[in-house]
Short mmCIF file of C-alpha atoms in Angstrom, two decimals:
data_model
loop_
_atom_site.label_atom_id
_atom_site.label_comp_id
_atom_site.label_asym_id
_atom_site.label_seq_id
_atom_site.Cartn_x
_atom_site.Cartn_y
_atom_site.Cartn_z
CA UNK A 1 4.14 -7.26 36.48
CA UNK A 2 6.08 -4.85 34.02
CA UNK A 3 6.64 -6.04 30.36
CA UNK A 4 10.17 -5.17 29.57
CA UNK A 5 10.35 -5.09 25.88
CA UNK A 6 13.40 -5.65 23.84
CA UNK A 7 14.49 -2.46 21.81
CA UNK A 8 14.37 -2.50 18.00
CA UNK A 9 17.10 -2.97 16.23
CA UNK A 10 17.69 0.50 14.86
CA UNK A 11 20.43 -0.90 12.18
CA UNK A 12 17.34 -2.54 10.29
CA UNK A 13 15.93 0.65 8.80
CA UNK A 14 15.44 4.58 9.60
CA UNK A 15 11.89 3.52 10.71
CA UNK A 16 13.37 1.04 13.53
CA UNK A 17 16.11 3.79 14.56
CA UNK A 18 13.32 6.46 14.70
CA UNK A 19 11.11 3.79 16.70
CA UNK A 20 14.15 3.18 18.62
CA UNK A 21 15.21 7.07 19.19
CA UNK A 22 11.86 7.82 20.41
CA UNK A 23 12.08 5.12 23.22
CA UNK A 24 15.18 6.16 24.17
CA UNK A 25 14.36 9.99 24.34
CA UNK A 26 11.41 9.33 26.47
CA UNK A 27 13.21 6.91 28.96
CA UNK A 28 15.90 9.24 29.89
CA UNK A 29 13.57 11.86 30.43
CA UNK A 30 11.91 9.29 33.05
CA UNK A 31 8.52 9.65 31.55
CA UNK A 32 5.89 6.95 31.04
CA UNK A 33 3.75 6.11 27.82
CA UNK A 34 0.80 7.34 29.22
CA UNK A 35 2.69 10.98 30.18
CA UNK A 36 4.27 10.77 26.22
CA UNK A 37 0.70 10.04 25.10
CA UNK A 38 -0.61 13.46 26.38
CA UNK A 39 1.96 15.36 25.21
CA UNK A 40 1.20 14.10 21.39
CA UNK A 41 -2.44 13.38 22.34
CA UNK A 42 -2.53 9.55 21.93
CA UNK A 43 -3.63 6.39 24.19
CA UNK A 44 -0.37 4.82 25.79
CA UNK A 45 -0.91 1.78 23.92
CA UNK A 46 -0.37 4.16 20.43
CA UNK A 47 3.15 5.25 22.14
CA UNK A 48 4.18 1.69 22.73
CA UNK A 49 3.04 0.40 19.57
CA UNK A 50 5.20 3.54 17.86
CA UNK A 51 8.12 2.68 20.05
CA UNK A 52 7.78 -1.05 19.26
CA UNK A 53 7.61 -0.21 15.31
CA UNK A 54 3.97 -1.38 14.85
CA UNK A 55 2.66 2.21 14.08
CA UNK A 56 4.15 5.08 12.25
CA UNK A 57 4.29 8.74 14.00
CA UNK A 58 3.31 11.67 12.34
CA UNK A 59 5.22 15.09 11.73
CA UNK A 60 2.55 16.82 14.16
CA UNK A 61 3.22 14.64 16.95
CA UNK A 62 7.14 14.80 16.44
CA UNK A 63 7.06 18.43 16.35
CA UNK A 64 5.68 18.30 19.57
CA UNK A 65 8.11 15.79 21.10
CA UNK A 66 11.22 18.08 19.21
CA UNK A 67 9.44 20.62 21.46
CA UNK A 68 9.10 18.85 24.62
CA UNK A 69 12.67 16.85 24.51
CA UNK A 70 15.08 20.10 22.78
CA UNK A 71 15.93 18.10 19.96
CA UNK A 72 15.46 21.22 17.49
CA UNK A 73 13.59 19.75 14.35
CA UNK A 74 15.84 16.60 14.44
CA UNK A 75 12.81 13.99 14.80
CA UNK A 76 10.76 15.75 11.83
CA UNK A 77 13.86 15.23 9.74
CA UNK A 78 14.32 11.72 10.54
CA UNK A 79 10.83 11.21 9.81
CA UNK A 80 11.25 12.71 6.50
CA UNK A 81 14.20 10.59 5.52
CA UNK A 82 12.50 7.58 6.73
CA UNK A 83 9.42 8.42 4.31
CA UNK A 84 12.12 8.56 1.40
CA UNK A 85 13.86 5.82 2.09
CA UNK A 86 13.49 2.11 0.84
CA UNK A 87 12.34 0.30 3.83
CA UNK A 88 12.49 -3.59 3.57
CA UNK A 89 9.93 -4.23 6.03
CA UNK A 90 7.30 -1.99 4.16
CA UNK A 91 4.74 -4.92 3.63
CA UNK A 92 4.30 -5.53 6.99
CA UNK A 93 3.17 -1.96 7.50
CA UNK A 94 1.21 -1.98 4.12
CA UNK A 95 -1.32 -4.97 5.34
CA UNK A 96 -2.70 -3.29 7.96
CA UNK A 97 -2.99 0.07 6.25
CA UNK A 98 -5.09 -2.32 3.28
CA UNK A 99 -7.40 -3.62 6.18
CA UNK A 100 -8.40 -0.05 7.07
CA UNK A 101 -8.57 1.12 3.70
CA UNK A 102 -11.89 2.88 2.67
CA UNK A 103 -10.86 3.39 -0.95
CA UNK A 104 -7.83 2.01 -3.48
CA UNK A 105 -6.96 3.48 -6.50
CA UNK A 106 -3.94 1.96 -8.42
CA UNK A 107 -2.75 1.81 -12.02
CA UNK A 108 -1.14 -1.67 -12.99
CA UNK A 109 0.40 -2.10 -16.49
CA UNK A 110 1.69 -6.11 -16.35
CA UNK A 111 -1.04 -8.01 -14.26
CA UNK A 112 -4.75 -8.18 -12.68
CA UNK A 113 -3.87 -6.55 -9.28
CA UNK A 114 -4.00 -8.90 -6.41
CA UNK A 115 -7.36 -8.50 -5.03
CA UNK A 116 -9.03 -9.30 -8.25
CA UNK A 117 -7.03 -12.22 -9.38
CA UNK A 118 -8.44 -15.96 -9.31
CA UNK A 119 -6.21 -18.42 -7.44
CA UNK A 120 -5.30 -20.40 -10.66
CA UNK A 121 -4.00 -16.89 -12.19
CA UNK A 122 -2.56 -15.99 -8.76
CA UNK A 123 -0.55 -19.50 -8.70
CA UNK A 124 0.67 -19.06 -12.21
CA UNK A 125 2.46 -15.88 -11.29
CA UNK A 126 3.92 -17.09 -8.39
CA UNK A 127 5.00 -20.12 -10.00
CA UNK A 128 6.69 -17.69 -12.38
CA UNK A 129 8.47 -16.02 -9.82
CA UNK A 130 9.40 -18.14 -6.90
CA UNK A 131 8.14 -22.20 -7.69
CA UNK A 132 9.64 -23.40 -4.62
CA UNK A 133 7.30 -20.96 -2.40
CA UNK A 134 4.14 -20.78 -4.51
CA UNK A 135 2.05 -22.48 -2.13
CA UNK A 136 3.12 -20.54 0.72
CA UNK A 137 2.60 -17.32 -1.54
CA UNK A 138 -0.81 -18.28 -2.82
CA UNK A 139 -2.33 -18.84 0.78
CA UNK A 140 -0.69 -15.06 2.23
CA UNK A 141 -2.16 -13.48 -1.05
CA UNK A 142 -6.03 -14.99 -0.92
CA UNK A 143 -5.95 -14.55 2.80
CA UNK A 144 -5.26 -10.53 2.15
CA UNK A 145 -7.80 -10.88 -0.84
CA UNK A 146 -10.34 -12.37 1.74
CA UNK A 147 -9.89 -9.55 4.16
CA UNK A 148 -10.19 -6.99 1.36
CA UNK A 149 -12.99 -8.39 -0.30
CA UNK A 150 -15.30 -9.77 2.21
CA UNK A 151 -16.03 -6.79 4.50
CA UNK A 152 -19.29 -6.35 5.45
CA UNK A 153 -18.63 -2.55 3.50
CA UNK A 154 -16.11 -3.75 0.93
CA UNK A 155 -13.43 -0.69 -0.36
CA UNK A 156 -14.19 1.36 -3.25
CA UNK A 157 -11.82 0.37 -5.88
CA UNK A 158 -10.72 2.31 -9.15
CA UNK A 159 -8.40 0.66 -11.11
CA UNK A 160 -6.59 1.57 -14.36
CA UNK A 161 -4.97 -1.23 -15.84
CA UNK A 162 -2.88 -1.28 -19.29
CA UNK A 163 -4.48 -3.51 -22.05
CA UNK A 164 -1.56 -5.91 -22.10
CA UNK A 165 -3.04 -7.53 -18.91
CA UNK A 166 -5.75 -8.93 -21.26
CA UNK A 167 -3.32 -10.10 -23.51
CA UNK A 168 -0.84 -11.64 -21.66
CA UNK A 169 -1.63 -15.17 -21.27
CA UNK A 170 -0.95 -15.97 -17.65
CA UNK A 171 -1.58 -19.78 -16.90
CA UNK A 172 -2.69 -20.62 -20.14
CA UNK A 173 -5.86 -20.12 -22.09
CA UNK A 174 -8.21 -22.00 -19.54
CA UNK A 175 -6.89 -19.91 -16.48
CA UNK A 176 -6.88 -16.47 -18.63
CA UNK A 177 -10.53 -17.11 -19.66
CA UNK A 178 -11.57 -17.91 -16.25
CA UNK A 179 -9.71 -14.78 -15.14
CA UNK A 180 -11.11 -12.60 -17.76
CA UNK A 181 -14.67 -13.59 -16.84
CA UNK A 182 -14.17 -12.96 -12.94
CA UNK A 183 -12.87 -9.60 -13.86
CA UNK A 184 -15.45 -8.89 -16.21
CA UNK A 185 -18.25 -9.83 -13.42
CA UNK A 186 -16.11 -7.39 -10.51
CA UNK A 187 -16.51 -4.60 -12.77
CA UNK A 188 -20.25 -4.69 -12.68
CA UNK A 189 -20.11 -4.25 -8.99
CA UNK A 190 -21.47 -0.62 -7.61
CA UNK A 191 -18.02 -0.26 -5.66
CA UNK A 192 -15.67 -1.12 -8.53
CA UNK A 193 -14.45 1.22 -11.37
CA UNK A 194 -11.96 -0.37 -14.06
CA UNK A 195 -10.85 1.44 -16.90
CA UNK A 196 -8.14 0.32 -19.75
CA UNK A 197 -5.50 2.32 -21.36
CA UNK A 198 -4.83 1.19 -24.93
CA UNK A 199 -1.73 1.21 -26.68
CA UNK A 200 -2.81 3.88 -29.30
CA UNK A 201 -3.05 6.34 -25.96
CA UNK A 202 0.99 6.64 -26.11
CA UNK A 203 3.38 7.44 -23.75
CA UNK A 204 2.50 8.02 -20.03
CA UNK A 205 3.20 8.27 -16.54
CA UNK A 206 2.29 4.78 -15.92
CA UNK A 207 5.55 3.84 -17.75
CA UNK A 208 7.86 4.46 -14.49
CA UNK A 209 6.13 1.44 -12.65
CA UNK A 210 2.62 0.57 -10.69
CA UNK A 211 1.41 2.60 -7.75
CA UNK A 212 -1.80 2.46 -5.71
CA UNK A 213 -3.30 5.43 -3.25
CA UNK A 214 -4.86 3.92 -0.34
CA UNK A 215 -7.48 6.17 1.53
CA UNK A 216 -7.73 5.69 5.25
CA UNK A 217 -10.01 7.30 7.56
CA UNK A 218 -8.33 10.66 7.93
CA UNK A 219 -5.40 10.42 5.51
CA UNK A 220 -4.21 8.83 1.98
CA UNK A 221 -0.82 7.09 1.79
CA UNK A 222 0.86 5.44 -1.38
CA UNK A 223 2.77 2.59 -2.44
CA UNK A 224 5.05 2.59 -5.64
CA UNK A 225 5.99 -0.97 -6.79
CA UNK A 226 9.36 -2.06 -8.16
CA UNK A 227 11.53 -5.10 -8.34
CA UNK A 228 12.75 -6.44 -5.37
CA UNK A 229 9.97 -4.63 -3.03
CA UNK A 230 8.68 -0.92 -3.30
CA UNK A 231 8.42 2.06 -1.27
CA UNK A 232 5.50 3.02 1.14
CA UNK A 233 4.48 6.86 0.73
CA UNK A 234 3.24 8.57 3.51
CA UNK A 235 4.60 12.34 2.75
CA UNK A 236 1.31 14.14 1.91
CA UNK A 237 2.81 16.29 -0.86
CA UNK A 238 4.00 12.92 -2.57
CA UNK A 239 1.09 11.46 -2.15
CA UNK A 240 -0.91 14.58 -4.11
CA UNK A 241 1.85 14.03 -6.85
CA UNK A 242 0.63 10.64 -7.13
CA UNK A 243 -3.27 12.15 -7.04
CA UNK A 244 -2.05 13.84 -9.73
CA UNK A 245 -0.30 11.15 -11.71
CA UNK A 246 -3.13 9.13 -11.41
CA UNK A 247 -5.35 11.43 -13.02
CA UNK A 248 -3.61 12.40 -15.94
CA UNK A 249 -3.29 8.42 -16.81
CA UNK A 250 -6.83 8.43 -16.14
CA UNK A 251 -7.38 10.86 -18.98
CA UNK A 252 -6.08 8.62 -21.76
CA UNK A 253 -8.10 5.50 -20.67
CA UNK A 254 -11.06 4.13 -22.17
CA UNK A 255 -14.42 4.97 -20.58
CA UNK A 256 -15.85 2.43 -18.03
CA UNK A 257 -18.82 1.16 -20.58
CA UNK A 258 -15.57 0.65 -23.38
CA UNK A 259 -13.26 -1.11 -20.86
CA UNK A 260 -16.29 -3.34 -20.25
CA UNK A 261 -16.66 -4.13 -23.98
CA UNK A 262 -12.64 -4.56 -24.43
CA UNK A 263 -12.74 -7.12 -21.71
CA UNK A 264 -16.12 -9.15 -23.63
CA UNK A 265 -13.74 -9.22 -26.68
CA UNK A 266 -10.93 -10.56 -25.25
CA UNK A 267 -12.88 -13.42 -23.68
CA UNK A 268 -13.96 -14.39 -26.75
CA UNK A 269 -11.03 -14.78 -28.35
CA UNK A 270 -9.31 -16.77 -25.61
CA UNK A 271 -9.70 -20.61 -26.94
#
């Protein structure tokens, strides 16, 4: 029996509109999923996922479809606008990318990044944000943390943090002591690099906000954080710009050994 899928609601986001429109064009041409897949050199299931909004198309794929449908550069331009517009459902797309990632490079200025948080530290942050949903928030974050860290071959992590994250008392002294001890232990793992930027380093490009670069098997994507959400970045040029920004921030950071010593000093001060 043929499975009939309801189309996405195109008013939710440009990504939904693009997926909706791709399905409309294919069906208008009387093409099957498999026939469309041959045009863009992917499996039938990939076309289905793109049209359902579960997977995002790439520029070369839309260039082929623009040629096939006679739409000029319309689909490629829609992709450009979608990549540069806030997506309210960015989190859903970020999770599968994290699960596939081979490496994470991140700058954080205010807190320990989630993969390296203890449960108590995580809970204290959740309570500060939305106390009524804290249990659900912590459960989701722990599950995502487990997926990242409990792989047979864990991803590579390179974190640049502000010294401020060590002195900010999240959850009280005992929670912070356990968190700092956990972080210090993680810093000895071969797939982990953690370096700190001290206040004396002065202003740098990280002041604009946190971001991370996620390396997948064939390409890199990025995520820039912000209040009430953030933006998933897939345009290669923007990702390259964030790589350069990450390198410039790193030039102001302490060495790995000096960063370990810094965490140890803060551990000694926690009472």
